[in-house]
Amino acid sequence: MNGHFSAVGDKSAGGSYDHGVQVIDEDKEFNGNLNDYLQNTHVAESGFNYHLISVFGSQSTGKSTLLNNLFGTEFSVMSETERRQTTKGIWMSKNKREESAGAKMADNILVMDVEGTDGRERGEDQDFERKSALFALATSEVLIVNIWEHQVGLYQGANMGLLKTVFEVNLQIFLKDKQSTPRSLLFFVIRDHLGTTPLSNLRTTLIQDLTKIWSTISKPHGLEDSRIEDYFDFGFAALPHKILQAEKFVSEVQKLGTRFTAGHRGNKGGDDQLEGGLFLPEYHRRIPADGFSVYAEGIWDQIVNNKDLDLPTQQELLAQFRCDEISREVLVAFDLVVAPLEEQQGEATKLGKILVLPDLGGVGSAARAKLLGAFEVQASRYHQGVYARKRQELEAKVDARLKALYMGQLAAAHKAGVAAFSDAVTSKVKAGQKAGGGYEFAEIVANEKQKTLGIFKTEAQGLAIQDLPWTNFKPQYSLFEAELDEVSGKLRKEEMRRLATRVERWVKSRLGEAIGLEFNKLGSGRGGTGAPETGDKPGEKDLWDRVWGVFTGIVKEAESRFADRAKSFDASDEEAEVGMWRLRRKSWVGLREKIDEEVMEGNILLKLRENFEDKFRYDEAGVPRIWRPSDDIEGIYTKARESTLTLIPLLSRFRLSTTYAPPDLVSFVGGQPTGVEAGDEEDLAPIGGVDEDEGKSLEEEMTVLSESKRQDLVVRFKKTADGVYVEAKRSAIGGVAQ
Ligand code: GDP
Ligand code: MG
């Protein structure tokens, strides 16, 4: 797969991680498989609960052997017969032991075996030594320095060169990262310890050497007076000769193994500054295990390119990278739940269907909580500032989607609610009408509104998420309520129309009877002749006064019925005004139709004839006349005919006898109320004199018979009267002849 990673133990080549993983190869390339290895060994999921150790020392001083014995690792060891370098670059392996000498070791110890660093194999290549020291310092909690006993005190020894390098690069890192540079433990493991010199003496010698080295390195400005103890803790251990004292070697290594546990700073100042285990919390680099590979790669990249190592920046970059990665991961689960809902909603919208998704609030908030919870668990281990920002970004992203979904949901609930409300009211009204009209419109509307609002409220509250202001859907609720009121208004208007139609019908039928009765009175001329030139009998002279009186009486009654009913369904005064205004107009038109019907040629001629016959055939006392030849038939005829003829001009104009003027129709109808809306007037016939711009005057409106019809009526009536007269004449002669 990758030519660089051909060494044994690389999974890409060998298919397993038995020998660990090569982090940096001999060409100084970083191995991208590191994360795979950490996943494979379940270290990746351990958060901060892992430890990193690096081992340093000259070539072939038994470093790999030590690690393999301590941790059960399988780093390559130089065979006893051929002496050449085996460890190339930097290898890493997880501790394979759970316990040592019966004591439990720390979880997830990662060990890095660093290529022999005395430069012997690489000639004068001090470069790699420096780079790997930098890499180890930036990542490891404990640096094991492996050293022969006989090297101790040899200040010029190769190991001392290495330590100088370590100190220098540490200062370099410290310059960039003043706040958080953690301390490291330099843990000296003295090999082939003969036992003649006690460890404490060796320790003293080593510390003297270290102090000497420290004094020789050039320190950056401001750090001239710094002491080595400001940056490092020291630990010491000695092991017997592996081959000469094989058994003791094994048991001492076991003992040493017990020290790889959590520890704390001691205060009794023994051999080491540590009590308990070697792993002090302050040594930890605080890189979450799942981000270690990315972090290590970034560090190595900077080192290889000879850039100043800036750990805080690296940690921020790592945090950004990992937070983005974690965001993507947690969004997958979120998508699994939310994307199908978004799709369904989008589809419904496209098709114009109303879709209210069941339990959307529950599903949405659970998905949101799960996502943020999962994000927090993993991402909060990273740089706090970056974490907070990325969390906000993620929240904004998720909330934008939920918001769109929730708004769509409420829009659907709104539409569904309005339709259900309108349907329910309409069908209840219909049922009420079928059952005989005994229903209360206002009550139906109020009940249905309450019910519909309740459903909407439940939906809106179901979508609410605590502490999220955008999930307060009060404005949507208000909007919904406003629309229900608007729909109620429309339905009420329809109800008003139905009521108006009923009342108009009632007015028409009342007018039909009452006005017919008034006109019928014309047919009776009995009860005195009076002044022949005017119709002065009841039903004659004051015909229009009575018609007007009857008409206004009926309309008044109708208006009060209408107003009562309108009030019962909560119509506004304005709406009632409009309804009554319409009613008055329609009633007037109805009256005019009724009058036109009464004065239709045949009808009126018949009435005039009856009127005339009554006057002609009956005497003052109302007794029928038996014509005798001696009677003044002609005189009576003329008087009766003239009397009836006076009715024709009276009939021609709607005029009140008291004022000789038309009734005050304008006041009666009243001005157009302010509440009139488009459509309210559409079905209204214009009324002369009332609707000024109609071009018809009140005089014309009040004209019942046109001039020509009037003349025509006179001629016809005279003919009819003449006929009656001739008949009377004949009967008088006939009566004599009998
Ligand atoms: P490394 O190069 O430092 O990793 O050394 P190795 O672990 O490969 O060992 C180098 C050689 O030293 C091998 O031949 C080992 O057998 C030998 N060796 C290992 N441990 C010891 C020890 O404790 N004492 C001595 N004298 N030789 C050892
Ligand atoms: Mg080795």
PDB file of N, CA and C in Angstrom, residues 152-184:
ATOM      1  N   VAL A 152      27.601   6.339  33.432  1.00  0.00           N
ATOM      2  CA  VAL A 152      27.268   7.383  34.400  1.00  0.00           C
ATOM      3  C   VAL A 152      28.540   8.095  34.844  1.00  0.00           C
ATOM      4  N   GLY A 153      28.484   9.431  34.796  1.00  0.00           N
ATOM      5  CA  GLY A 153      29.640  10.217  35.186  1.00  0.00           C
ATOM      6  C   GLY A 153      30.530  10.563  34.013  1.00  0.00           C
ATOM      7  N   LEU A 154      30.318   9.888  32.911  1.00  0.00           N
ATOM      8  CA  LEU A 154      31.074  10.229  31.700  1.00  0.00           C
ATOM      9  C   LEU A 154      30.351  11.394  31.038  1.00  0.00           C
ATOM     10  N   TYR A 155      30.677  12.541  31.523  1.00  0.00           N
ATOM     11  CA  TYR A 155      29.968  13.738  31.103  1.00  0.00           C
ATOM     12  C   TYR A 155      29.995  13.937  29.590  1.00  0.00           C
ATOM     13  N   GLN A 156      31.103  13.457  28.975  1.00  0.00           N
ATOM     14  CA  GLN A 156      31.215  13.641  27.535  1.00  0.00           C
ATOM     15  C   GLN A 156      30.500  12.551  26.743  1.00  0.00           C
ATOM     16  N   GLY A 157      29.921  11.603  27.448  1.00  0.00           N
ATOM     17  CA  GLY A 157      29.310  10.470  26.759  1.00  0.00           C
ATOM     18  C   GLY A 157      28.204  10.881  25.801  1.00  0.00           C
ATOM     19  N   ALA A 158      27.944   9.950  24.911  1.00  0.00           N
ATOM     20  CA  ALA A 158      26.966  10.228  23.859  1.00  0.00           C
ATOM     21  C   ALA A 158      25.597  10.609  24.419  1.00  0.00           C
ATOM     22  N   ASN A 159      25.196   9.975  25.531  1.00  0.00           N
ATOM     23  CA  ASN A 159      23.910  10.278  26.135  1.00  0.00           C
ATOM     24  C   ASN A 159      23.790  11.729  26.562  1.00  0.00           C
ATOM     25  N   MET A 160      24.927  12.249  26.987  1.00  0.00           N
ATOM     26  CA  MET A 160      24.884  13.628  27.459  1.00  0.00           C
ATOM     27  C   MET A 160      24.591  14.589  26.324  1.00  0.00           C
ATOM     28  N   GLY A 161      25.095  14.243  25.143  1.00  0.00           N
ATOM     29  CA  GLY A 161      24.769  15.049  23.955  1.00  0.00           C
ATOM     30  C   GLY A 161      23.276  15.051  23.705  1.00  0.00           C
ATOM     31  N   LEU A 162      22.700  13.871  23.872  1.00  0.00           N
ATOM     32  CA  LEU A 162      21.267  13.743  23.656  1.00  0.00           C
ATOM     33  C   LEU A 162      20.495  14.600  24.665  1.00  0.00           C
ATOM     34  N   LEU A 163      20.912  14.530  25.925  1.00  0.00           N
ATOM     35  CA  LEU A 163      20.214  15.285  26.959  1.00  0.00           C
ATOM     36  C   LEU A 163      20.299  16.788  26.704  1.00  0.00           C
ATOM     37  N   LYS A 164      21.447  17.198  26.216  1.00  0.00           N
ATOM     38  CA  LYS A 164      21.605  18.612  25.888  1.00  0.00           C
ATOM     39  C   LYS A 164      20.560  19.018  24.848  1.00  0.00           C
ATOM     40  N   THR A 165      20.442  18.163  23.867  1.00  0.00           N
ATOM     41  CA  THR A 165      19.439  18.421  22.837  1.00  0.00           C
ATOM     42  C   THR A 165      18.040  18.505  23.437  1.00  0.00           C
ATOM     43  N   VAL A 166      17.733  17.562  24.317  1.00  0.00           N
ATOM     44  CA  VAL A 166      16.407  17.544  24.935  1.00  0.00           C
ATOM     45  C   VAL A 166      16.135  18.852  25.678  1.00  0.00           C
ATOM     46  N   PHE A 167      17.132  19.296  26.423  1.00  0.00           N
ATOM     47  CA  PHE A 167      16.944  20.527  27.188  1.00  0.00           C
ATOM     48  C   PHE A 167      16.738  21.725  26.272  1.00  0.00           C
ATOM     49  N   GLU A 168      17.523  21.762  25.232  1.00  0.00           N
ATOM     50  CA  GLU A 168      17.418  22.902  24.308  1.00  0.00           C
ATOM     51  C   GLU A 168      16.043  22.970  23.649  1.00  0.00           C
ATOM     52  N   VAL A 169      15.622  21.812  23.156  1.00  0.00           N
ATOM     53  CA  VAL A 169      14.327  21.863  22.443  1.00  0.00           C
ATOM     54  C   VAL A 169      13.183  22.141  23.430  1.00  0.00           C
ATOM     55  N   ASN A 170      13.354  21.705  24.654  1.00  0.00           N
ATOM     56  CA  ASN A 170      12.319  21.970  25.636  1.00  0.00           C
ATOM     57  C   ASN A 170      12.153  23.478  25.863  1.00  0.00           C
ATOM     58  N   LEU A 171      13.306  24.154  25.938  1.00  0.00           N
ATOM     59  CA  LEU A 171      13.252  25.606  26.118  1.00  0.00           C
ATOM     60  C   LEU A 171      12.591  26.272  24.918  1.00  0.00           C
ATOM     61  N   GLN A 172      12.872  25.713  23.766  1.00  0.00           N
ATOM     62  CA  GLN A 172      12.290  26.237  22.529  1.00  0.00           C
ATOM     63  C   GLN A 172      10.765  26.146  22.567  1.00  0.00           C
ATOM     64  N   ILE A 173      10.268  24.990  23.026  1.00  0.00           N
ATOM     65  CA  ILE A 173       8.822  24.825  23.131  1.00  0.00           C
ATOM     66  C   ILE A 173       8.257  25.764  24.197  1.00  0.00           C
ATOM     67  N   PHE A 174       8.985  25.866  25.290  1.00  0.00           N
ATOM     68  CA  PHE A 174       8.508  26.660  26.405  1.00  0.00           C
ATOM     69  C   PHE A 174       8.327  28.124  26.017  1.00  0.00           C
ATOM     70  N   LEU A 175       9.220  28.594  25.139  1.00  0.00           N
ATOM     71  CA  LEU A 175       9.128  29.986  24.711  1.00  0.00           C
ATOM     72  C   LEU A 175       7.792  30.280  24.052  1.00  0.00           C
ATOM     73  N   LYS A 176       7.312  29.300  23.302  1.00  0.00           N
ATOM     74  CA  LYS A 176       6.066  29.495  22.546  1.00  0.00           C
ATOM     75  C   LYS A 176       4.843  29.246  23.422  1.00  0.00           C
ATOM     76  N   ASP A 177       5.032  28.453  24.452  1.00  0.00           N
ATOM     77  CA  ASP A 177       3.862  28.002  25.203  1.00  0.00           C
ATOM     78  C   ASP A 177       4.099  28.224  26.697  1.00  0.00           C
ATOM     79  N   LYS A 178       4.092  29.502  27.071  1.00  0.00           N
ATOM     80  CA  LYS A 178       4.456  29.822  28.445  1.00  0.00           C
ATOM     81  C   LYS A 178       3.400  29.370  29.458  1.00  0.00           C
ATOM     82  N   GLN A 179       2.129  29.403  29.014  1.00  0.00           N
ATOM     83  CA  GLN A 179       1.077  29.105  30.001  1.00  0.00           C
ATOM     84  C   GLN A 179       0.995  27.619  30.320  1.00  0.00           C
ATOM     85  N   SER A 180       1.069  26.784  29.252  1.00  0.00           N
ATOM     86  CA  SER A 180       0.628  25.421  29.503  1.00  0.00           C
ATOM     87  C   SER A 180       1.730  24.375  29.407  1.00  0.00           C
ATOM     88  N   THR A 181       2.974  24.784  29.145  1.00  0.00           N
ATOM     89  CA  THR A 181       3.998  23.754  29.019  1.00  0.00           C
ATOM     90  C   THR A 181       3.986  22.848  30.234  1.00  0.00           C
ATOM     91  N   PRO A 182       3.660  21.598  30.003  1.00  0.00           N
ATOM     92  CA  PRO A 182       3.621  20.697  31.152  1.00  0.00           C
ATOM     93  C   PRO A 182       5.034  20.234  31.471  1.00  0.00           C
ATOM     94  N   ARG A 183       5.184  19.823  32.687  1.00  0.00           N
ATOM     95  CA  ARG A 183       6.471  19.244  33.064  1.00  0.00           C
ATOM     96  C   ARG A 183       6.559  17.851  32.460  1.00  0.00           C
ATOM     97  N   SER A 184       7.811  17.359  32.382  1.00  0.00           N
ATOM     98  CA  SER A 184       8.006  15.982  31.934  1.00  0.00           C
ATOM     99  C   SER A 184       8.852  15.279  32.980  1.00  0.00           C
TER     100      SER A 184
END
